[in-house]
Short mmCIF file of C-alpha atoms in Angstrom, two decimals:
data_model
loop_
_atom_site.label_atom_id
_atom_site.label_comp_id
_atom_site.label_asym_id
_atom_site.label_seq_id
_atom_site.Cartn_x
_atom_site.Cartn_y
_atom_site.Cartn_z
CA ALA A 144 0.00 0.00 0.00
CA GLN A 145 1.16 3.50 -0.76
CA SER A 146 1.75 5.77 2.20
CA VAL A 147 3.48 8.87 3.48
CA ALA A 148 4.89 9.39 6.96
CA GLN A 149 5.76 12.65 8.62
CA PRO A 150 7.43 11.47 11.82
CA GLU A 151 7.31 14.80 13.67
CA ASP A 152 4.03 16.35 14.76
CA GLN A 153 5.81 19.63 15.46
CA VAL A 154 9.14 21.22 14.63
CA ASN A 155 10.41 24.24 16.55
CA VAL A 156 13.17 26.47 15.22
CA ALA A 157 14.48 29.93 15.95
CA GLU A 158 14.17 32.63 13.32
CA GLY A 159 17.24 32.74 11.12
CA ASN A 160 18.15 29.11 11.75
CA PRO A 161 17.87 26.40 9.11
CA LEU A 162 14.77 24.22 9.20
CA THR A 163 14.01 20.67 8.12
CA VAL A 164 10.60 19.00 7.97
CA LYS A 165 10.88 15.27 7.43
CA CYS A 166 8.91 13.04 5.07
CA THR A 167 9.30 9.39 4.13
CA TYR A 168 7.20 7.50 1.63
CA SER A 169 6.29 4.01 0.54
CA VAL A 170 5.16 3.50 -3.05
CA SER A 171 5.73 1.03 -5.82
CA GLY A 172 7.84 2.30 -8.68
CA ASN A 173 9.10 5.85 -9.00
CA PRO A 174 7.28 8.32 -6.78
CA TYR A 175 5.90 11.73 -7.59
CA LEU A 176 6.40 13.83 -4.44
CA PHE A 177 4.86 17.12 -3.33
CA TRP A 178 5.00 19.59 -0.46
CA TYR A 179 2.12 21.85 0.51
CA VAL A 180 1.70 24.42 3.28
CA GLN A 181 -1.54 25.25 5.08
CA TYR A 182 -2.14 28.42 7.06
CA PRO A 183 -4.97 28.55 9.62
CA ASN A 184 -8.43 28.42 8.06
CA ARG A 185 -6.93 28.30 4.60
CA GLY A 186 -6.54 25.76 1.85
CA LEU A 187 -3.26 24.16 0.86
CA GLN A 188 -0.63 26.14 -1.02
CA PHE A 189 1.74 24.31 -3.36
CA LEU A 190 5.43 24.68 -2.50
CA LEU A 191 7.32 22.27 -4.76
CA LYS A 192 7.33 18.86 -6.39
CA TYR A 193 9.72 16.15 -7.53
CA ILE A 194 8.91 14.23 -10.68
CA THR A 195 12.27 13.26 -12.09
CA GLY A 196 15.75 14.67 -12.57
CA ASP A 197 17.82 16.59 -10.05
CA ASN A 198 17.35 15.28 -6.52
CA LEU A 199 17.36 18.81 -5.08
CA VAL A 200 14.17 20.64 -5.93
CA LYS A 201 13.72 24.37 -5.37
CA GLY A 202 10.30 25.81 -4.69
CA SER A 203 8.38 28.83 -3.50
CA TYR A 204 9.34 31.16 -0.62
CA GLY A 205 12.93 29.88 -0.47
CA PHE A 206 12.00 26.29 0.31
CA GLU A 207 13.76 23.30 -1.21
CA ALA A 208 13.50 19.56 -0.82
CA GLU A 209 15.90 16.70 -1.34
CA PHE A 210 14.76 13.43 -2.86
CA ASN A 211 16.66 10.42 -1.53
CA LYS A 212 15.63 7.21 -3.24
CA SER A 213 17.69 4.86 -1.06
CA GLN A 214 16.18 6.30 2.12
CA THR A 215 12.75 6.84 0.52
CA SER A 216 12.73 10.35 1.90
CA PHE A 217 11.78 13.80 0.66
CA HIS A 218 12.68 16.26 3.42
CA LEU A 219 11.70 19.91 3.16
CA LYS A 220 14.39 22.45 3.98
CA LYS A 221 15.02 26.16 4.21
CA PRO A 222 18.39 27.76 5.00
CA SER A 223 16.99 30.57 7.16
CA ALA A 224 13.56 30.34 8.80
CA LEU A 225 11.15 33.26 9.10
CA VAL A 226 8.45 33.72 11.71
CA SER A 227 5.99 33.90 8.80
CA ASP A 228 6.95 30.31 7.85
CA SER A 229 5.03 29.08 10.90
CA ALA A 230 2.25 26.88 9.50
CA LEU A 231 1.17 23.29 8.89
CA TYR A 232 3.18 21.43 6.26
CA PHE A 233 2.02 18.39 4.31
CA CYS A 234 4.02 15.95 2.25
CA ALA A 235 2.12 14.06 -0.45
CA VAL A 236 2.88 11.32 -2.94
CA ARG A 237 1.50 9.79 -6.09
CA GLY A 238 2.47 6.25 -6.93
CA ASN A 239 3.56 5.14 -10.35
CA SER A 240 0.71 2.67 -10.82
CA GLY A 241 -1.50 3.82 -13.65
CA ASN A 242 -2.37 7.35 -14.54
CA THR A 243 -3.46 8.23 -11.02
CA GLY A 244 -4.39 11.75 -10.01
CA LYS A 245 -4.86 10.84 -6.37
CA LEU A 246 -2.56 12.52 -3.86
CA ILE A 247 -1.81 10.61 -0.66
CA PHE A 248 -1.00 12.98 2.18
CA GLY A 249 0.91 12.60 5.40
CA GLN A 250 -0.56 13.65 8.73
CA GLY A 251 1.14 17.02 8.63
CA THR A 252 3.89 18.72 10.63
CA THR A 253 3.37 21.99 12.46
CA LEU A 254 6.32 24.31 12.05
CA GLN A 255 6.78 26.89 14.78
CA VAL A 256 9.39 29.59 14.14
CA LYS A 257 10.15 31.71 17.19
CA PRO A 258 11.62 35.23 17.02
CA ASP B 230 -5.73 35.36 -12.47
CA ALA B 231 -8.45 33.90 -10.24
CA GLY B 232 -7.47 30.93 -8.16
CA VAL B 233 -9.69 28.08 -7.07
CA THR B 234 -12.86 29.29 -5.38
CA GLN B 235 -15.27 27.34 -3.21
CA SER B 236 -18.68 28.07 -1.76
CA PRO B 237 -19.98 28.29 0.82
CA THR B 238 -17.14 28.89 3.26
CA HIS B 239 -19.01 27.43 6.20
CA LEU B 240 -22.06 25.21 6.48
CA ILE B 241 -23.96 23.69 9.37
CA LYS B 242 -26.26 20.73 8.77
CA THR B 243 -27.99 18.09 10.88
CA ARG B 244 -27.65 14.34 10.62
CA GLY B 245 -29.57 12.81 7.73
CA GLN B 246 -29.61 15.98 5.66
CA GLN B 247 -28.02 16.43 2.26
CA VAL B 248 -25.43 19.03 1.27
CA THR B 249 -23.98 20.43 -1.96
CA LEU B 250 -20.59 22.10 -2.10
CA ARG B 251 -19.36 24.04 -5.11
CA CYS B 252 -15.99 24.65 -6.71
CA SER B 253 -14.73 26.80 -9.55
CA PRO B 254 -11.32 25.78 -10.86
CA LYS B 255 -8.36 28.01 -11.51
CA SER B 256 -8.56 29.72 -14.90
CA GLY B 257 -7.45 27.36 -17.64
CA HIS B 258 -7.74 24.20 -15.55
CA ASP B 259 -10.02 21.37 -16.64
CA THR B 260 -9.63 18.78 -13.88
CA VAL B 261 -11.15 18.97 -10.42
CA SER B 262 -10.38 16.80 -7.41
CA TRP B 263 -12.12 16.74 -4.04
CA TYR B 264 -10.57 15.96 -0.67
CA GLN B 265 -11.89 15.63 2.86
CA GLN B 266 -9.72 16.93 5.68
CA ALA B 267 -10.83 15.90 9.16
CA LEU B 268 -9.55 17.91 12.10
CA GLY B 269 -5.89 17.18 12.76
CA GLN B 270 -5.55 14.94 9.71
CA GLY B 271 -4.14 15.16 6.23
CA PRO B 272 -6.56 15.48 3.30
CA GLN B 273 -8.15 12.27 2.01
CA PHE B 274 -8.94 11.88 -1.70
CA ILE B 275 -12.65 11.58 -2.50
CA PHE B 276 -12.72 11.63 -6.31
CA GLN B 277 -11.49 13.37 -9.44
CA TYR B 278 -13.48 14.71 -12.38
CA TYR B 279 -12.26 15.22 -15.93
CA GLU B 280 -14.31 15.83 -19.06
CA GLU B 281 -17.46 15.80 -16.93
CA GLU B 282 -16.86 12.26 -15.75
CA GLU B 283 -15.58 10.74 -12.52
CA ARG B 284 -12.25 9.25 -13.56
CA GLN B 285 -10.97 8.10 -10.18
CA ARG B 286 -12.49 7.53 -6.77
CA GLY B 287 -11.09 7.13 -3.29
CA ASN B 288 -12.40 4.99 -0.46
CA PHE B 289 -15.63 6.88 0.21
CA PRO B 290 -19.18 5.51 0.28
CA ASP B 291 -21.74 6.13 -2.44
CA ARG B 292 -23.29 8.83 -0.27
CA PHE B 293 -20.55 11.01 -1.72
CA SER B 294 -21.22 11.94 -5.32
CA GLY B 295 -20.16 14.68 -7.65
CA HIS B 296 -20.63 16.39 -10.91
CA GLN B 297 -18.56 18.43 -13.32
CA PHE B 298 -20.13 20.98 -15.62
CA PRO B 299 -19.10 21.98 -19.16
CA ASN B 300 -17.35 25.08 -17.76
CA TYR B 301 -15.22 22.70 -15.59
CA SER B 302 -16.79 23.81 -12.31
CA SER B 303 -17.80 21.02 -9.97
CA GLU B 304 -20.15 20.06 -7.17
CA LEU B 305 -19.73 17.63 -4.32
CA ASN B 306 -22.93 16.15 -2.91
CA VAL B 307 -23.17 14.26 0.35
CA ASN B 308 -26.40 12.47 1.26
CA ALA B 309 -27.60 11.16 4.60
CA LEU B 310 -25.05 13.18 6.56
CA LEU B 311 -23.32 11.57 9.52
CA LEU B 312 -21.55 13.26 12.40
CA GLY B 313 -18.31 11.87 11.00
CA ASP B 314 -18.76 13.86 7.80
CA SER B 315 -17.82 17.02 9.69
CA ALA B 316 -14.63 18.21 8.04
CA LEU B 317 -12.99 20.75 5.77
CA TYR B 318 -13.78 19.88 2.16
CA LEU B 319 -11.09 20.94 -0.26
CA CYS B 320 -11.35 21.30 -3.98
CA ALA B 321 -8.24 21.23 -6.15
CA SER B 322 -7.89 21.98 -9.84
CA SER B 323 -5.18 21.02 -12.30
CA LEU B 324 -4.33 20.87 -15.97
CA PRO B 325 -2.85 17.50 -16.91
CA ARG B 326 -0.15 17.85 -19.54
CA LYS B 327 -0.42 15.44 -22.45
CA GLY B 328 -3.07 13.49 -20.59
CA SER B 329 -0.82 12.69 -17.64
CA PHE B 330 -2.53 13.10 -14.29
CA LYS B 331 0.44 11.77 -12.34
CA GLY B 332 2.77 14.69 -12.76
CA ASP B 333 0.34 17.58 -12.69
CA THR B 334 0.18 20.04 -9.81
CA GLN B 335 -3.10 20.39 -7.96
CA TYR B 336 -3.98 23.88 -6.72
CA PHE B 337 -6.32 24.02 -3.78
CA GLY B 338 -9.15 26.32 -2.85
CA PRO B 339 -9.77 27.66 0.65
CA GLY B 340 -12.20 24.88 1.49
CA THR B 341 -15.71 24.58 2.86
CA ARG B 342 -16.01 23.86 6.57
CA LEU B 343 -18.94 21.46 7.08
CA THR B 344 -20.29 20.88 10.56
CA VAL B 345 -22.86 18.12 11.08
CA LEU B 346 -24.86 18.31 14.31
#
């Protein structure tokens, strides 16, 4: 079965420090991986995706993510956190079986950036 | 460029009632997907519509049905509401390139908060 795990319910970082939000996945074949961010009472905003190619993907608002096939991970990173980055972050995956449009989401990780 | 819009923003219903939620996709998009997000959970895929037909469905009962109109907008209908249907319902639109739904990016609307009493 295809699945996504976000092992940390919450990540706390100080403003200006680097941040990492972890994601691991389990799918058959090559995965299609996504990161979204959700602010309170809002929908999900797309940050970045990995389809193929370079393992380091750059996205919106200075975020990037590194695809690691051997560790089945797709961690979200940012070199210098901002207080405004505080939000709920979701990792999502599509498997390679068929022409699926279904996104499978993790449980989410709350990022708290303190001044 | 208008993003994905959903209506209403909030809705309160009682058990057994029926509800219809509406979604207008991002300009230029032709595919609409619906997700249910329970409190404290990640979104769960309900179904996806393309060319006015349901092309893929998640693990939801038949009480959940939908429709896509010629202008690509979509409705989600839920019959015989249960307390457990209380959630944020998210609509996402996309434009599959060369018929590939796997690699496309889904853009989400703000959601409709449904409360069932």
